[in-house]
Coordinates of C-alpha atoms and ligand atoms in Angstrom, one line a residue:
M1 CA -52.6 -5.2 -34.5
A2 CA -51.2 -6.3 -31.2
L3 CA -50.3 -3.9 -28.7
E4 CA -46.8 -3.5 -27.9
S5 CA -45.7 -3.5 -24.3
S6 CA -44.3 0.0 -23.3
V7 CA -42.1 -2.0 -20.9
T8 CA -38.8 -3.2 -22.6
Q9 CA -36.5 -5.9 -21.4
D10 CA -34.2 -3.2 -19.9
D11 CA -36.8 -1.8 -17.8
V12 CA -37.4 -5.1 -15.9
P13 CA -35.5 -4.9 -12.5
L14 CA -33.4 -7.9 -11.8
K15 CA -35.1 -9.5 -8.8
A16 CA -33.0 -9.6 -5.6
K17 CA -33.0 -13.5 -5.8
S18 CA -31.5 -13.5 -9.2
R19 CA -29.0 -10.7 -8.4
S20 CA -27.1 -13.0 -6.1
S21 CA -26.2 -15.1 -9.0
I22 CA -24.0 -12.3 -10.1
R23 CA -21.7 -13.1 -7.1
R24 CA -21.8 -16.7 -7.7
R25 CA -20.8 -16.2 -11.3
L26 CA -17.8 -14.0 -10.0
E27 CA -16.9 -16.8 -7.7
E28 CA -17.1 -19.4 -10.5
R29 CA -14.8 -17.3 -12.6
E30 CA -12.3 -17.5 -9.7
Q31 CA -12.2 -21.3 -9.9
R32 CA -10.9 -21.1 -13.4
L33 CA -7.8 -19.2 -11.9
S34 CA -4.5 -20.9 -10.9
P35 CA -5.0 -23.9 -8.5
Y36 CA -2.5 -21.7 -6.3
A37 CA -4.6 -18.5 -6.5
A38 CA -6.5 -17.5 -3.4
K39 CA -10.3 -17.9 -4.0
S40 CA -12.6 -15.6 -2.3
S41 CA -15.1 -18.3 -1.7
Q42 CA -12.6 -20.2 0.4
S43 CA -11.5 -17.2 2.4
A44 CA -10.5 -17.8 6.1
G45 CA -13.4 -15.1 6.4
R46 CA -13.9 -12.2 8.7
E47 CA -13.6 -11.6 12.5
I48 CA -17.4 -10.9 12.5
P49 CA -19.2 -13.0 9.9
E50 CA -21.5 -11.1 7.6
P51 CA -24.0 -12.1 4.8
P52 CA -22.3 -12.0 1.3
S53 CA -22.8 -9.1 -1.0
D54 CA -25.0 -10.1 -4.1
V55 CA -22.8 -8.4 -6.7
R56 CA -19.2 -8.6 -5.4
T57 CA -16.7 -11.2 -4.2
E58 CA -15.4 -10.9 -0.6
Y59 CA -12.1 -9.5 -2.0
Q60 CA -13.8 -7.0 -4.0
R61 CA -15.9 -5.9 -1.2
D62 CA -12.6 -5.4 1.0
R63 CA -11.0 -3.2 -1.8
D64 CA -14.2 -1.0 -1.7
R65 CA -14.3 -0.7 2.0
I66 CA -10.6 0.5 1.9
I67 CA -11.1 3.1 -0.9
H68 CA -14.1 4.4 1.0
S69 CA -12.1 4.8 4.4
K70 CA -11.0 8.0 5.8
A71 CA -7.4 6.7 6.1
F72 CA -7.4 6.2 2.3
R73 CA -8.4 9.9 1.6
R74 CA -5.5 11.1 3.9
L75 CA -2.9 9.3 1.9
K76 CA -3.4 12.2 -0.5
H77 CA -1.5 14.7 1.8
K78 CA 1.1 12.2 3.1
T79 CA 4.7 12.3 2.0
Q80 CA 6.2 9.5 0.0
V81 CA 9.9 10.6 0.2
F82 CA 10.1 14.4 -0.5
I83 CA 8.6 16.3 2.4
A84 CA 5.9 18.8 1.3
P85 CA 7.3 19.3 -2.2
L86 CA 6.4 22.6 -4.0
G87 CA 5.9 20.8 -7.3
D88 CA 2.5 19.0 -8.0
H89 CA 4.2 16.2 -9.9
Y90 CA 6.0 14.5 -7.0
V91 CA 4.6 11.2 -5.8
T92 CA 2.5 11.2 -2.6
R93 CA 1.4 8.3 -0.6
L94 CA -1.7 8.1 -2.5
T95 CA -0.3 8.0 -6.1
H96 CA 2.3 5.5 -4.8
T97 CA -0.6 3.4 -3.7
L98 CA -2.3 3.5 -6.9
E99 CA 1.0 2.6 -8.7
V100 CA 1.5 -0.4 -6.4
S101 CA -2.0 -1.4 -7.0
Q102 CA -1.7 -1.2 -10.9
I103 CA 1.7 -3.0 -10.9
A104 CA 0.3 -5.8 -8.7
R105 CA -3.0 -6.2 -10.8
T106 CA -0.8 -6.5 -13.9
I107 CA 1.3 -9.2 -12.3
A108 CA -1.6 -11.0 -10.6
R109 CA -3.6 -11.1 -13.9
A110 CA -0.5 -12.3 -16.0
L111 CA 0.1 -15.2 -13.5
N112 CA -3.6 -16.3 -13.5
L113 CA -3.9 -15.3 -9.8
N114 CA -6.5 -13.3 -7.9
E115 CA -6.3 -9.8 -9.2
D116 CA -9.1 -8.5 -6.8
L117 CA -7.2 -9.8 -3.7
A118 CA -3.8 -8.2 -4.8
E119 CA -5.8 -4.9 -5.5
A120 CA -7.3 -4.9 -2.0
I121 CA -4.1 -5.6 -0.3
A122 CA -2.1 -3.0 -2.4
L123 CA -4.7 -0.3 -1.7
G124 CA -4.7 -0.9 2.0
H125 CA -0.9 -1.5 2.5
D126 CA 0.2 2.0 3.5
L127 CA -2.9 3.2 5.3
G128 CA -0.9 3.3 8.6
H129 CA 1.8 5.5 7.2
T130 CA 2.8 8.4 9.4
P131 CA 3.2 12.0 8.4
F132 CA 6.6 12.6 6.7
G133 CA 7.0 9.2 5.3
H134 CA 9.9 7.0 6.6
I135 CA 11.1 9.8 8.8
G136 CA 8.0 10.1 10.8
E137 CA 7.8 6.2 11.1
D138 CA 11.4 6.2 12.3
E139 CA 10.9 8.9 14.8
L140 CA 7.8 7.3 16.4
D141 CA 9.7 4.0 16.4
K142 CA 12.5 5.5 18.5
I143 CA 10.0 7.3 21.0
L144 CA 7.7 4.4 21.6
S145 CA 8.9 1.5 23.9
D146 CA 7.3 -1.0 21.8
G147 CA 8.5 0.6 18.6
F148 CA 6.2 1.7 15.6
R149 CA 6.0 0.0 12.3
H150 CA 3.6 1.3 9.6
S151 CA 2.5 -2.2 8.4
S152 CA 1.2 -2.9 12.0
Q153 CA -0.5 0.5 12.2
S154 CA -2.1 -0.2 8.7
L155 CA -3.6 -3.2 10.4
N156 CA -4.8 -1.4 13.4
I157 CA -6.5 1.1 11.2
V158 CA -8.5 -1.5 9.3
E159 CA -9.3 -3.6 12.4
R160 CA -9.9 -1.1 15.1
V161 CA -9.8 2.6 14.1
E162 CA -11.8 3.2 11.0
R163 CA -15.7 3.2 11.2
E164 CA -15.9 4.8 14.4
G165 CA -13.9 2.2 16.0
R166 CA -15.6 -0.8 14.6
G167 CA -13.0 -1.4 11.9
L168 CA -13.6 -2.5 8.3
N169 CA -13.8 -6.1 9.2
L170 CA -11.9 -7.2 6.3
T171 CA -11.0 -10.8 5.3
W172 CA -8.1 -12.7 7.0
E173 CA -6.1 -12.7 3.5
V174 CA -6.3 -8.9 3.0
R175 CA -5.3 -8.3 6.6
Q176 CA -2.5 -10.7 6.3
G177 CA -1.2 -9.2 3.1
I178 CA -1.3 -5.7 4.6
L179 CA 0.6 -6.7 7.7
M180 CA 3.2 -8.8 5.7
H181 CA 4.0 -6.1 3.0
S182 CA 6.9 -4.2 4.4
K183 CA 10.8 -5.2 3.7
P184 CA 14.0 -4.5 5.4
R185 CA 17.0 -3.1 3.8
G186 CA 19.0 -5.5 2.1
D187 CA 18.2 -8.6 -0.2
F188 CA 14.5 -9.0 0.8
L189 CA 14.0 -11.1 -2.2
A190 CA 16.2 -13.8 -0.9
A191 CA 13.7 -14.7 1.9
L192 CA 11.1 -16.9 0.3
D193 CA 7.5 -16.0 1.6
N194 CA 5.9 -19.3 1.3
D195 CA 3.6 -18.7 4.3
I196 CA 1.7 -15.9 2.8
T197 CA -0.6 -15.9 -0.2
L198 CA 1.1 -15.5 -3.7
E199 CA -1.3 -12.3 -4.1
A200 CA 0.3 -10.7 -0.9
Q201 CA 3.8 -11.6 -2.2
I202 CA 3.0 -9.8 -5.4
V203 CA 2.0 -6.7 -3.4
R204 CA 5.2 -7.0 -1.3
I205 CA 7.4 -7.1 -4.5
S206 CA 5.3 -4.5 -6.4
D207 CA 5.6 -2.0 -3.6
A208 CA 9.3 -2.0 -4.0
V209 CA 9.2 -1.9 -7.9
A210 CA 6.9 1.2 -7.5
Y211 CA 8.7 3.2 -4.9
I212 CA 12.3 2.5 -6.3
N213 CA 11.3 3.7 -9.7
H214 CA 9.2 6.7 -8.9
D215 CA 11.5 7.8 -6.1
L216 CA 14.2 7.8 -8.7
A217 CA 12.1 9.9 -11.1
D218 CA 11.2 12.4 -8.2
A219 CA 15.0 12.5 -7.5
F220 CA 15.7 13.5 -11.0
R221 CA 12.7 16.0 -10.8
A222 CA 14.1 17.5 -7.7
G223 CA 17.7 17.8 -9.4
I224 CA 19.2 15.5 -6.7
L225 CA 20.2 13.0 -9.4
S226 CA 20.7 13.1 -13.1
D227 CA 20.4 10.4 -15.7
K228 CA 24.3 10.1 -15.7
D229 CA 24.4 9.3 -11.9
L230 CA 22.6 5.9 -12.6
P231 CA 25.0 3.1 -12.2
A232 CA 25.8 1.8 -15.8
S233 CA 25.0 -1.9 -14.8
V234 CA 21.6 -0.7 -13.5
A235 CA 20.8 1.2 -16.8
D236 CA 22.2 -1.7 -18.9
T237 CA 20.0 -4.3 -17.4
L238 CA 16.8 -2.4 -16.5
G239 CA 16.9 0.3 -19.1
C240 CA 17.4 4.0 -19.4
R241 CA 13.8 5.4 -19.2
H242 CA 11.3 5.2 -16.3
S243 CA 8.7 3.2 -18.2
E244 CA 11.3 0.8 -19.7
R245 CA 12.7 -0.1 -16.2
I246 CA 9.3 -0.8 -14.8
D247 CA 8.3 -2.9 -17.8
T248 CA 11.7 -4.9 -17.6
I249 CA 11.2 -5.6 -13.9
V250 CA 7.5 -6.5 -14.2
C251 CA 8.1 -8.9 -17.3
D252 CA 11.0 -10.5 -15.4
I253 CA 8.7 -11.1 -12.5
I254 CA 6.0 -12.7 -14.8
D255 CA 8.7 -14.9 -16.5
H256 CA 10.4 -16.2 -13.5
S257 CA 7.2 -16.7 -11.5
Y258 CA 5.2 -18.3 -14.3
H259 CA 5.1 -21.7 -12.5
V260 CA 2.4 -20.3 -10.1
S261 CA 0.0 -19.7 -12.9
G262 CA -0.9 -23.4 -13.3
L263 CA -0.7 -22.9 -17.0
A264 CA 1.5 -24.5 -19.7
D265 CA 4.6 -22.3 -20.6
S266 CA 3.6 -21.2 -24.2
T267 CA 7.3 -20.9 -25.3
T268 CA 8.7 -24.2 -23.9
G269 CA 5.4 -26.3 -23.9
T270 CA 6.3 -27.3 -20.4
N271 CA 3.7 -27.2 -17.5
G272 CA 5.1 -24.8 -15.0
A273 CA 3.9 -26.9 -12.2
Q274 CA 6.1 -29.7 -13.3
P275 CA 8.5 -30.2 -11.5
E276 CA 6.8 -28.6 -8.4
P277 CA 8.8 -25.5 -7.6
S278 CA 8.5 -23.6 -4.4
L279 CA 5.4 -21.4 -4.8
S280 CA 7.0 -17.9 -4.8
I281 CA 7.0 -14.6 -6.7
R282 CA 10.6 -14.0 -7.8
M283 CA 12.9 -12.3 -10.2
G284 CA 15.7 -13.8 -12.4
D285 CA 19.2 -13.4 -11.1
S286 CA 20.3 -10.6 -13.5
V287 CA 17.3 -8.3 -13.0
R288 CA 17.3 -9.1 -9.2
T289 CA 21.0 -8.1 -9.0
A290 CA 20.3 -4.8 -10.9
F291 CA 17.3 -4.0 -8.9
M292 CA 19.0 -4.7 -5.5
E293 CA 21.8 -2.3 -6.7
L294 CA 19.4 0.3 -7.7
R295 CA 17.7 0.0 -4.3
E296 CA 21.0 0.3 -2.4
F297 CA 21.9 3.2 -4.8
M298 CA 18.6 4.9 -3.7
F299 CA 19.4 4.5 0.1
D300 CA 22.8 6.0 -0.2
T301 CA 21.9 9.0 -2.6
V302 CA 18.4 9.7 -1.8
Y303 CA 16.8 8.1 1.2
L304 CA 19.4 8.5 3.8
P305 CA 20.6 12.1 2.8
N306 CA 16.9 13.0 2.8
D307 CA 16.9 12.0 6.4
D308 CA 19.4 14.5 7.3
S309 CA 18.1 17.4 5.3
P310 CA 16.7 20.5 7.2
E311 CA 13.2 19.4 6.2
G312 CA 14.0 16.0 7.7
E313 CA 15.2 17.6 11.0
T314 CA 12.1 19.7 11.1
A315 CA 9.8 16.8 10.4
R316 CA 11.4 14.8 13.2
R317 CA 11.1 17.6 15.6
I318 CA 7.3 18.1 14.7
V319 CA 6.5 14.5 15.3
R320 CA 8.5 14.4 18.6
F321 CA 6.8 17.6 19.7
L322 CA 3.2 16.4 18.8
Y323 CA 3.8 13.1 20.5
G324 CA 5.1 14.7 23.6
Y325 CA 2.4 17.4 23.7
F326 CA -0.5 15.1 23.3
G327 CA 1.3 12.5 25.4
E328 CA 1.0 14.9 28.5
R329 CA -2.5 16.3 27.6
H330 CA -4.7 13.1 26.9
N331 CA -7.8 15.3 27.3
E332 CA -6.9 17.2 24.1
V333 CA -6.7 14.2 21.9
P334 CA -10.0 14.3 19.9
P335 CA -12.5 12.2 21.5
E336 CA -13.2 9.9 18.6
Y337 CA -9.4 8.6 18.9
A338 CA -9.9 8.0 22.6
Q339 CA -13.1 6.1 21.8
R340 CA -11.4 3.8 19.4
S341 CA -8.3 3.1 21.4
R342 CA -7.4 0.7 24.1
S343 CA -5.5 3.1 26.2
P344 CA -4.8 6.9 26.4
E345 CA -1.3 6.2 25.1
E346 CA -2.7 4.3 22.0
A347 CA -5.0 7.1 21.1
V348 CA -2.0 9.4 21.0
V349 CA -0.3 7.1 18.6
D350 CA -3.4 6.7 16.5
Y351 CA -3.9 10.5 16.4
V352 CA -0.2 11.5 15.7
S353 CA 0.7 8.7 13.3
G354 CA -2.7 9.4 11.4
M355 CA -1.9 13.0 10.6
T356 CA -1.3 14.2 7.2
D357 CA 1.9 16.4 6.7
L358 CA 0.1 19.4 6.3
Y359 CA -2.1 18.9 9.2
A360 CA 1.0 18.1 11.6
I361 CA 2.8 21.1 10.4
R362 CA -0.2 23.5 11.0
L363 CA -1.0 22.0 14.3
A364 CA 2.7 22.0 15.5
E365 CA 3.0 25.7 14.3
K366 CA -0.1 26.7 16.1
L367 CA 0.9 25.0 19.4
S368 CA 4.5 26.0 19.3
P369 CA 5.1 29.0 16.8
G370 CA 8.3 28.7 15.0
I371 CA 8.8 25.0 15.3
A372 CA 7.7 24.4 11.7
K373 CA 9.6 27.4 10.3
T374 CA 11.4 25.2 7.6
F375 CA 8.0 24.6 6.1
S376 CA 5.8 27.4 7.3
E377 CA 7.4 30.0 5.4
R378 CA 6.5 28.3 2.0
L379 CA 3.4 26.4 2.9
L380 CA 1.3 28.3 5.5
Ligands
LIG1 MG1 4.2 1.3 0.0

């Protein structure tokens, strides 16, 4: 009887040489995506060239670097809209980011585009957000002579601040998508974004789909709004339930953007690429009108009133105080920020904008007792 080897096929390690075939297989899979999809093998690359990973594409590698960053971990304790809410079920900047990623991946996959690129951009898009959400951003924007935008700061973080100042060295497509994600008030869907990748366009629109819907749900949770406050035209078009509204919008985006998939339309038998449409991610007219109406409704009933709330006022005071305090005492800024910045002023901006809500509240209260009273009575 022949002796059986005790080494099974499973025990044989994959040789490093063959392991690199995994990345090549993943890259070949990308070649079967839409002709309009961004392909990692054709990336414009990184500032500092690096040898490729054996088992991940360049965009998958960027996604992983973002998830492992310190700025990503801090998102857990940063406000979305409601500042330092007492309930555990409110959206934070981290859960917002995960919702954007999930929506963006769904749309990218449905449209035969690069899901990994959309995911990496989505996970990195809000890394530069200040404490206290839009209020903190607005306050820094007023204080700084060059202004402050969280999208630019997200780029600063991945290019200059993370990894002890070396940055994450991400690909050009991910950095561009992070920088271009934010949207002004008004009909941002009217402006076509042909100069950015379709995956970046998906994240831009998914960001709005996520925040409009989860902020509405949080406003219901906080008792600021009730179901009956929702404009009838919005409920009629988008639906009465949270999941229904997201599903309606996401499916509408997929339907009206299908021309970018490079696939034949299964319902009409036509090829979406003929006649050549402008390559953009879009919504149909009726959903777009309802979506914009809902966005304006949120500005009027939730976002702007929230800015003027006692918590909003205290948040502004804290950001102003911390910026002023460290602006006059550069030597008290933690040395790691000074090492990563090009000037002492930049180190102050990196430090203050990078704080979580709770860190900012505690530090301000320690340095100026009573300043954070609105929060400190219930949080500290
Ligand atoms: Mg966002």
